PDB file of C-alpha atoms in Angstrom:
ATOM      1  CA  ALA J   1     155.748 -30.376  20.323  1.00 42.00           C
ATOM      2  CA  ALA J   2     155.970 -31.152  24.211  1.00 45.00           C
ATOM      3  CA  LEU J   3     152.908 -33.238  23.823  1.00 50.00           C
ATOM      4  CA  GLU J   4     154.188 -35.272  20.915  1.00 50.00           C
ATOM      5  CA  ALA J   5     157.379 -35.742  23.101  1.00 43.00           C
ATOM      6  CA  ASP J   6     155.442 -37.990  25.428  1.00 56.00           C
ATOM      7  CA  ALA J   7     153.632 -39.888  22.794  1.00 55.00           C
ATOM      8  CA  ASP J   8     154.310 -43.044  24.359  1.00 57.00           C
ATOM      9  CA  LEU J   9     151.967 -42.130  27.233  1.00 58.00           C
ATOM     10  CA  PRO J  10     148.326 -43.102  26.846  1.00 60.00           C
ATOM     11  CA  ASP J  11     145.946 -40.189  25.721  1.00 80.00           C
ATOM     12  CA  GLY J  12     144.823 -39.951  29.365  1.00 95.00           C
ATOM     13  CA  ILE J  13     145.525 -36.983  31.903  1.00 97.00           C
ATOM     14  CA  GLU J  14     148.965 -37.980  32.852  1.00 96.00           C
ATOM     15  CA  ARG J  15     150.140 -37.049  29.368  1.00 96.00           C
ATOM     16  CA  TYR J  16     148.753 -33.392  29.587  1.00 97.00           C
ATOM     17  CA  LEU J  17     149.669 -32.766  33.202  1.00 98.00           C
ATOM     18  CA  ASN J  18     152.782 -30.559  33.854  1.00 98.00           C
ATOM     19  CA  PRO J  19     155.637 -32.823  33.892  1.00 97.00           C
ATOM     20  CA  ALA J  20     157.168 -30.878  36.937  1.00 98.00           C
ATOM     21  CA  LEU J  21     154.480 -32.741  39.076  1.00 98.00           C
ATOM     22  CA  PHE J  22     156.311 -35.834  38.771  1.00 97.00           C
ATOM     23  CA  GLU J  23     159.804 -34.875  39.165  1.00 97.00           C
ATOM     24  CA  ASP J  24     159.517 -35.446  42.934  1.00 98.00           C
ATOM     25  CA  PRO J  25     157.446 -38.404  44.011  1.00 97.00           C
ATOM     26  CA  ALA J  26     156.350 -36.404  47.259  1.00 98.00           C
ATOM     27  CA  THR J  27     154.264 -33.988  44.988  1.00 98.00           C
ATOM     28  CA  MET J  28     151.941 -36.584  43.688  1.00 98.00           C
ATOM     29  CA  GLU J  29     152.117 -38.523  47.151  1.00 98.00           C
ATOM     30  CA  GLY J  30     150.882 -35.268  48.690  1.00 98.00           C
ATOM     31  CA  ILE J  31     147.936 -34.809  46.236  1.00 98.00           C
ATOM     32  CA  SER J  32     146.933 -38.557  47.029  1.00 98.00           C
ATOM     33  CA  ALA J  33     147.170 -38.118  50.692  1.00 98.00           C
ATOM     34  CA  THR J  34     145.099 -35.015  50.576  1.00 98.00           C
ATOM     35  CA  LEU J  35     142.316 -36.658  48.342  1.00 98.00           C
ATOM     36  CA  GLN J  36     142.137 -39.766  50.648  1.00 98.00           C
ATOM     37  CA  SER J  37     141.899 -37.531  53.708  1.00 98.00           C
ATOM     38  CA  GLY J  38     138.921 -35.601  52.529  1.00 98.00           C
ATOM     39  CA  GLY J  39     140.660 -32.480  51.772  1.00 98.00           C
ATOM     40  CA  VAL J  40     140.934 -30.245  48.615  1.00 98.00           C
ATOM     41  CA  ALA J  41     144.067 -30.728  46.577  1.00 98.00           C
ATOM     42  CA  ILE J  42     144.983 -27.285  44.902  1.00 98.00           C
ATOM     43  CA  VAL J  43     147.390 -28.168  42.003  1.00 98.00           C
ATOM     44  CA  ARG J  44     149.016 -24.937  40.501  1.00 98.00           C
ATOM     45  CA  ASP J  45     150.299 -24.966  37.013  1.00 98.00           C
ATOM     46  CA  ALA J  46     148.593 -28.168  36.594  1.00 98.00           C
ATOM     47  CA  PHE J  47     148.823 -28.699  32.848  1.00 98.00           C
ATOM     48  CA  ARG J  48     151.354 -28.288  30.314  1.00 98.00           C
ATOM     49  CA  PRO J  49     151.218 -24.596  29.433  1.00 98.00           C
ATOM     50  CA  GLU J  50     150.473 -25.086  25.642  1.00 97.00           C
ATOM     51  CA  PHE J  51     147.351 -27.192  26.654  1.00 97.00           C
ATOM     52  CA  ALA J  52     146.192 -24.592  29.121  1.00 98.00           C
ATOM     53  CA  GLU J  53     146.376 -21.890  26.553  1.00 98.00           C
ATOM     54  CA  MET J  54     144.558 -23.780  23.998  1.00 97.00           C
ATOM     55  CA  VAL J  55     141.691 -24.667  26.260  1.00 98.00           C
ATOM     56  CA  HIS J  56     141.476 -20.985  27.580  1.00 98.00           C
ATOM     57  CA  ALA J  57     141.520 -19.678  24.108  1.00 97.00           C
ATOM     58  CA  GLU J  58     138.639 -21.999  23.219  1.00 97.00           C
ATOM     59  CA  LEU J  59     136.772 -20.924  26.119  1.00 97.00           C
ATOM     60  CA  SER J  60     137.469 -17.275  25.310  1.00 96.00           C
ATOM     61  CA  ALA J  61     136.199 -17.447  21.762  1.00 92.00           C
ATOM     62  CA  LYS J  62     133.121 -15.606  21.011  1.00 89.00           C
ATOM     63  CA  ASP J  63     131.218 -18.467  19.454  1.00 91.00           C
ATOM     64  CA  VAL J  64     130.935 -20.664  22.444  1.00 94.00           C
ATOM     65  CA  PRO J  65     127.180 -21.022  22.975  1.00 95.00           C
ATOM     66  CA  TRP J  66     127.015 -20.180  26.745  1.00 97.00           C
ATOM     67  CA  GLU J  67     123.485 -20.647  28.516  1.00 98.00           C
ATOM     68  CA  LEU J  68     122.480 -19.429  31.829  1.00 98.00           C
ATOM     69  CA  ASN J  69     122.158 -22.113  34.454  1.00 98.00           C
ATOM     70  CA  GLU J  70     120.189 -20.869  37.497  1.00 98.00           C
ATOM     71  CA  ALA J  71     118.171 -23.133  39.961  1.00 97.00           C
ATOM     72  CA  TYR J  72     116.653 -22.641  43.277  1.00 97.00           C
ATOM     73  CA  PHE J  73     115.820 -25.443  45.683  1.00 96.00           C
ATOM     74  CA  ASP J  74     113.398 -25.804  48.651  1.00 95.00           C
ATOM     75  CA  ASP J  75     116.430 -26.353  51.061  1.00 92.00           C
ATOM     76  CA  GLY J  76     117.485 -22.832  50.272  1.00 94.00           C
ATOM     77  CA  TYR J  77     120.392 -23.914  47.899  1.00 96.00           C
ATOM     78  CA  HIS J  78     120.779 -22.001  44.683  1.00 97.00           C
ATOM     79  CA  HIS J  79     123.250 -21.414  41.887  1.00 98.00           C
ATOM     80  CA  LYS J  80     123.598 -19.039  38.946  1.00 98.00           C
ATOM     81  CA  HIS J  81     126.246 -19.243  36.367  1.00 98.00           C
ATOM     82  CA  HIS J  82     126.714 -19.903  32.571  1.00 98.00           C
ATOM     83  CA  ASN J  83     127.642 -23.276  31.029  1.00 98.00           C
ATOM     84  CA  CYS J  84     127.577 -25.068  27.818  1.00 97.00           C
ATOM     85  CA  TYR J  85     126.410 -28.756  28.043  1.00 97.00           C
ATOM     86  CA  ASP J  86     125.570 -29.494  24.570  1.00 97.00           C
ATOM     87  CA  LYS J  87     128.842 -31.322  23.350  1.00 96.00           C
ATOM     88  CA  GLY J  88     127.445 -31.206  19.858  1.00 96.00           C
ATOM     89  CA  LEU J  89     127.791 -27.420  19.780  1.00 96.00           C
ATOM     90  CA  TRP J  90     131.594 -27.633  21.123  1.00 96.00           C
ATOM     91  CA  SER J  91     134.693 -27.229  18.947  1.00 95.00           C
ATOM     92  CA  ALA J  92     136.661 -30.143  18.299  1.00 95.00           C
ATOM     93  CA  ARG J  93     139.372 -28.930  20.674  1.00 96.00           C
ATOM     94  CA  LEU J  94     136.808 -28.716  23.571  1.00 96.00           C
ATOM     95  CA  ASN J  95     135.613 -32.291  22.729  1.00 96.00           C
ATOM     96  CA  MET J  96     139.271 -33.435  22.843  1.00 96.00           C
ATOM     97  CA  THR J  97     139.445 -31.727  26.249  1.00 97.00           C
ATOM     98  CA  LEU J  98     136.701 -33.595  27.648  1.00 97.00           C
ATOM     99  CA  GLY J  99     138.359 -36.790  26.270  1.00 96.00           C
ATOM    100  CA  VAL J 100     141.624 -36.152  28.357  1.00 97.00           C
ATOM    101  CA  PHE J 101     139.296 -36.566  31.439  1.00 98.00           C
ATOM    102  CA  THR J 102     137.182 -39.354  30.284  1.00 97.00           C
ATOM    103  CA  HIS J 103     140.023 -41.606  28.935  1.00 97.00           C
ATOM    104  CA  ALA J 104     140.215 -44.928  30.555  1.00 97.00           C
ATOM    105  CA  ALA J 105     143.889 -44.254  31.569  1.00 97.00           C
ATOM    106  CA  SER J 106     142.667 -41.036  33.393  1.00 98.00           C
ATOM    107  CA  LYS J 107     140.023 -43.090  35.336  1.00 98.00           C
ATOM    108  CA  ASP J 108     142.810 -45.497  36.383  1.00 97.00           C
ATOM    109  CA  PHE J 109     145.140 -42.856  37.394  1.00 98.00           C
ATOM    110  CA  VAL J 110     142.535 -40.673  39.324  1.00 98.00           C
ATOM    111  CA  GLY J 111     141.149 -43.896  40.983  1.00 98.00           C
ATOM    112  CA  THR J 112     144.581 -44.969  42.139  1.00 98.00           C
ATOM    113  CA  LEU J 113     145.478 -41.317  43.287  1.00 98.00           C
ATOM    114  CA  SER J 114     142.154 -40.956  45.125  1.00 98.00           C
ATOM    115  CA  ALA J 115     141.392 -44.615  46.430  1.00 98.00           C
ATOM    116  CA  ARG J 116     137.909 -44.332  44.852  1.00 98.00           C
ATOM    117  CA  ASP J 117     136.150 -46.068  42.075  1.00 98.00           C
ATOM    118  CA  CYS J 118     136.456 -43.702  39.114  1.00 98.00           C
ATOM    119  CA  GLY J 119     135.462 -46.408  36.556  1.00 98.00           C
ATOM    120  CA  GLY J 120     131.993 -45.085  35.532  1.00 98.00           C
ATOM    121  CA  GLU J 121     130.956 -42.163  33.396  1.00 98.00           C
ATOM    122  CA  THR J 122     133.204 -39.190  33.488  1.00 98.00           C
ATOM    123  CA  THR J 123     131.348 -35.822  33.042  1.00 98.00           C
ATOM    124  CA  GLY J 124     132.905 -32.444  32.414  1.00 98.00           C
ATOM    125  CA  ALA J 125     131.681 -28.975  30.827  1.00 98.00           C
ATOM    126  CA  PRO J 126     132.927 -25.321  30.626  1.00 98.00           C
ATOM    127  CA  SER J 127     131.667 -22.807  33.255  1.00 98.00           C
ATOM    128  CA  TRP J 128     131.713 -19.006  33.191  1.00 98.00           C
ATOM    129  CA  TYR J 129     130.703 -17.032  36.204  1.00 98.00           C
ATOM    130  CA  LYS J 130     129.554 -13.515  35.240  1.00 98.00           C
ATOM    131  CA  ALA J 131     129.020 -10.502  37.495  1.00 98.00           C
ATOM    132  CA  GLY J 132     126.667 -11.457  40.448  1.00 98.00           C
ATOM    133  CA  GLU J 133     127.062 -15.087  39.723  1.00 98.00           C
ATOM    134  CA  HIS J 134     127.723 -17.656  42.452  1.00 98.00           C
ATOM    135  CA  SER J 135     126.996 -21.101  43.805  1.00 98.00           C
ATOM    136  CA  LEU J 136     125.942 -21.498  47.416  1.00 98.00           C
ATOM    137  CA  PRO J 137     127.264 -24.243  49.840  1.00 97.00           C
ATOM    138  CA  HIS J 138     126.851 -27.809  48.488  1.00 97.00           C
ATOM    139  CA  THR J 139     128.785 -31.067  48.487  1.00 98.00           C
ATOM    140  CA  ASP J 140     128.512 -32.457  45.022  1.00 98.00           C
ATOM    141  CA  TRP J 141     127.072 -35.763  46.743  1.00 97.00           C
ATOM    142  CA  VAL J 142     124.846 -36.641  43.742  1.00 96.00           C
ATOM    143  CA  GLY J 143     124.333 -39.938  42.016  1.00 96.00           C
ATOM    144  CA  GLN J 144     127.722 -41.682  41.323  1.00 97.00           C
ATOM    145  CA  ARG J 145     130.071 -38.923  41.738  1.00 98.00           C
ATOM    146  CA  THR J 146     133.290 -39.950  43.569  1.00 98.00           C
ATOM    147  CA  VAL J 147     135.962 -37.300  42.552  1.00 98.00           C
ATOM    148  CA  SER J 148     135.366 -33.689  41.540  1.00 99.00           C
ATOM    149  CA  TYR J 149     137.729 -31.721  39.358  1.00 99.00           C
ATOM    150  CA  VAL J 150     137.599 -27.903  38.754  1.00 98.00           C
ATOM    151  CA  TRP J 151     140.329 -26.634  36.191  1.00 98.00           C
ATOM    152  CA  HIS J 152     140.533 -22.876  36.598  1.00 98.00           C
ATOM    153  CA  LEU J 153     141.216 -20.841  33.409  1.00 98.00           C
ATOM    154  CA  SER J 154     141.158 -17.433  34.456  1.00 98.00           C
ATOM    155  CA  LYS J 155     143.824 -15.003  33.452  1.00 98.00           C
ATOM    156  CA  ASN J 156     145.134 -12.110  35.568  1.00 97.00           C
ATOM    157  CA  TRP J 157     142.156 -12.521  37.929  1.00 98.00           C
ATOM    158  CA  LYS J 158     142.312 -10.695  41.346  1.00 98.00           C
ATOM    159  CA  PRO J 159     141.067 -12.175  44.483  1.00 98.00           C
ATOM    160  CA  GLN J 160     138.723  -9.116  45.171  1.00 98.00           C
ATOM    161  CA  TRP J 161     136.789  -9.886  42.009  1.00 98.00           C
ATOM    162  CA  GLY J 162     135.271 -13.001  43.656  1.00 98.00           C
ATOM    163  CA  GLY J 163     134.542 -16.315  42.046  1.00 98.00           C
ATOM    164  CA  ALA J 164     136.821 -18.166  44.453  1.00 98.00           C
ATOM    165  CA  LEU J 165     136.438 -21.815  45.722  1.00 98.00           C
ATOM    166  CA  TYR J 166     135.683 -21.759  49.444  1.00 98.00           C
ATOM    167  CA  TRP J 167     136.435 -25.036  51.109  1.00 98.00           C
ATOM    168  CA  ALA J 168     134.248 -25.445  54.090  1.00 98.00           C
ATOM    169  CA  GLN J 169     136.383 -27.881  56.002  1.00 96.00           C
ATOM    170  CA  ASN J 170     139.215 -25.428  56.323  1.00 97.00           C
ATOM    171  CA  ASP J 171     139.745 -22.765  58.862  1.00 97.00           C
ATOM    172  CA  HIS J 172     138.158 -19.492  57.568  1.00 97.00           C
ATOM    173  CA  ALA J 173     141.638 -17.970  57.279  1.00 97.00           C
ATOM    174  CA  VAL J 174     142.786 -20.472  54.678  1.00 97.00           C
ATOM    175  CA  ALA J 175     139.550 -21.725  53.128  1.00 98.00           C
ATOM    176  CA  THR J 176     139.432 -19.353  50.170  1.00 98.00           C
ATOM    177  CA  TYR J 177     141.130 -20.481  46.804  1.00 98.00           C
ATOM    178  CA  PRO J 178     140.944 -17.459  44.402  1.00 98.00           C
ATOM    179  CA  ALA J 179     140.290 -17.988  40.721  1.00 98.00           C
ATOM    180  CA  SER J 180     143.431 -18.289  38.862  1.00 98.00           C
ATOM    181  CA  PHE J 181     144.955 -19.671  35.587  1.00 98.00           C
ATOM    182  CA  ASN J 182     145.827 -23.343  34.884  1.00 98.00           C
ATOM    183  CA  THR J 183     145.041 -24.366  38.668  1.00 98.00           C
ATOM    184  CA  LEU J 184     143.290 -27.729  39.283  1.00 98.00           C
ATOM    185  CA  ALA J 185     140.985 -28.399  42.233  1.00 98.00           C
ATOM    186  CA  LEU J 186     140.468 -31.929  43.271  1.00 98.00           C
ATOM    187  CA  PHE J 187     138.461 -33.398  45.795  1.00 98.00           C
ATOM    188  CA  SER J 188     136.833 -36.705  46.906  1.00 98.00           C
ATOM    189  CA  VAL J 189     132.900 -36.406  46.825  1.00 98.00           C
ATOM    190  CA  THR J 190     131.421 -37.168  50.198  1.00 98.00           C
ATOM    191  CA  THR J 191     128.584 -36.007  52.481  1.00 98.00           C
ATOM    192  CA  LYS J 192     131.069 -33.629  54.005  1.00 97.00           C
ATOM    193  CA  SER J 193     132.809 -32.138  50.939  1.00 98.00           C
ATOM    194  CA  ALA J 194     131.008 -28.858  51.359  1.00 98.00           C
ATOM    195  CA  HIS J 195     132.087 -25.864  49.320  1.00 98.00           C
ATOM    196  CA  PHE J 196     130.852 -22.840  47.276  1.00 98.00           C
ATOM    197  CA  VAL J 197     131.907 -20.405  44.761  1.00 98.00           C
ATOM    198  CA  THR J 198     131.803 -16.694  45.929  1.00 98.00           C
ATOM    199  CA  THR J 199     129.919 -14.082  44.127  1.00 98.00           C
ATOM    200  CA  VAL J 200     131.620 -12.402  41.222  1.00 98.00           C
ATOM    201  CA  SER J 201     131.998  -8.762  41.636  1.00 98.00           C
ATOM    202  CA  PRO J 202     130.448  -6.325  39.020  1.00 98.00           C
ATOM    203  CA  HIS J 203     133.867  -4.708  38.967  1.00 98.00           C
ATOM    204  CA  HIS J 204     135.690  -7.625  37.551  1.00 98.00           C
ATOM    205  CA  LYS J 205     137.515  -7.609  34.377  1.00 97.00           C
ATOM    206  CA  GLY J 206     138.169 -10.617  32.089  1.00 96.00           C
ATOM    207  CA  LYS J 207     136.292 -13.830  32.513  1.00 98.00           C
ATOM    208  CA  ARG J 208     136.077 -16.263  35.373  1.00 98.00           C
ATOM    209  CA  LEU J 209     136.378 -19.665  33.621  1.00 98.00           C
ATOM    210  CA  THR J 210     136.661 -23.394  34.275  1.00 98.00           C
ATOM    211  CA  PHE J 211     136.334 -26.612  32.925  1.00 98.00           C
ATOM    212  CA  ASN J 212     134.908 -28.964  35.464  1.00 98.00           C
ATOM    213  CA  GLY J 213     133.169 -32.072  36.208  1.00 98.00           C
ATOM    214  CA  TRP J 214     133.326 -35.462  38.036  1.00 98.00           C
ATOM    215  CA  TRP J 215     134.688 -38.918  37.846  1.00 98.00           C
ATOM    216  CA  GLN J 216     131.972 -41.374  39.012  1.00 98.00           C
ATOM    217  CA  SER J 217     131.611 -44.796  40.280  1.00 98.00           C
ATOM    218  CA  SER J 218     131.101 -47.831  38.073  1.00 96.00           C
ATOM    219  CA  TRP J 219     129.060 -49.433  40.806  1.00 88.00           C
ATOM    220  CA  VAL J 220     125.338 -48.888  40.804  1.00 77.00           C
TER     221      VAL J 220
END
């Protein structure tokens, strides 16, 4: 019902974001300033609660066809986590979720927010980090990527269970952003946007879930 109340908005990300984010202009101005200065914007309670609950329920379902995504590179970088990239195997609701990020209105909105070209292809997929899984430091500086998004959907997650986003540009004392529920991390992709995901503890409970991807440049 809350989504229908804003049916006059386009089907892009603005329609699904928490309306509280727009009550004070300083909130979105701060997110924009952080993105444009090369920082990571952490947006808590980012989306409408009913939308977050719906996507969490879809990712928690037993029929999501998760596949191990593990790779090692000559420079020492490696990652290990589970994903589902085949959209043909997704539920209709997961495909709709991706559509929120790929919508032309979303590209315009994030492009304005970040002052980056987001008019190219937008990608996105679910991620599940199980015990021992991680991603070593990297920048996301690949291909046409301009703005990265990581929508955290982990319920009742404790910081000591790992799976945190570590933003390497920050002082160590404030660089760690624990996994949580309905928190959106945004950053402009540059050669300096180094970050990593800390190892998930074997003692964790629940699921460390995200829906994440990139807005990309239309310029080739």
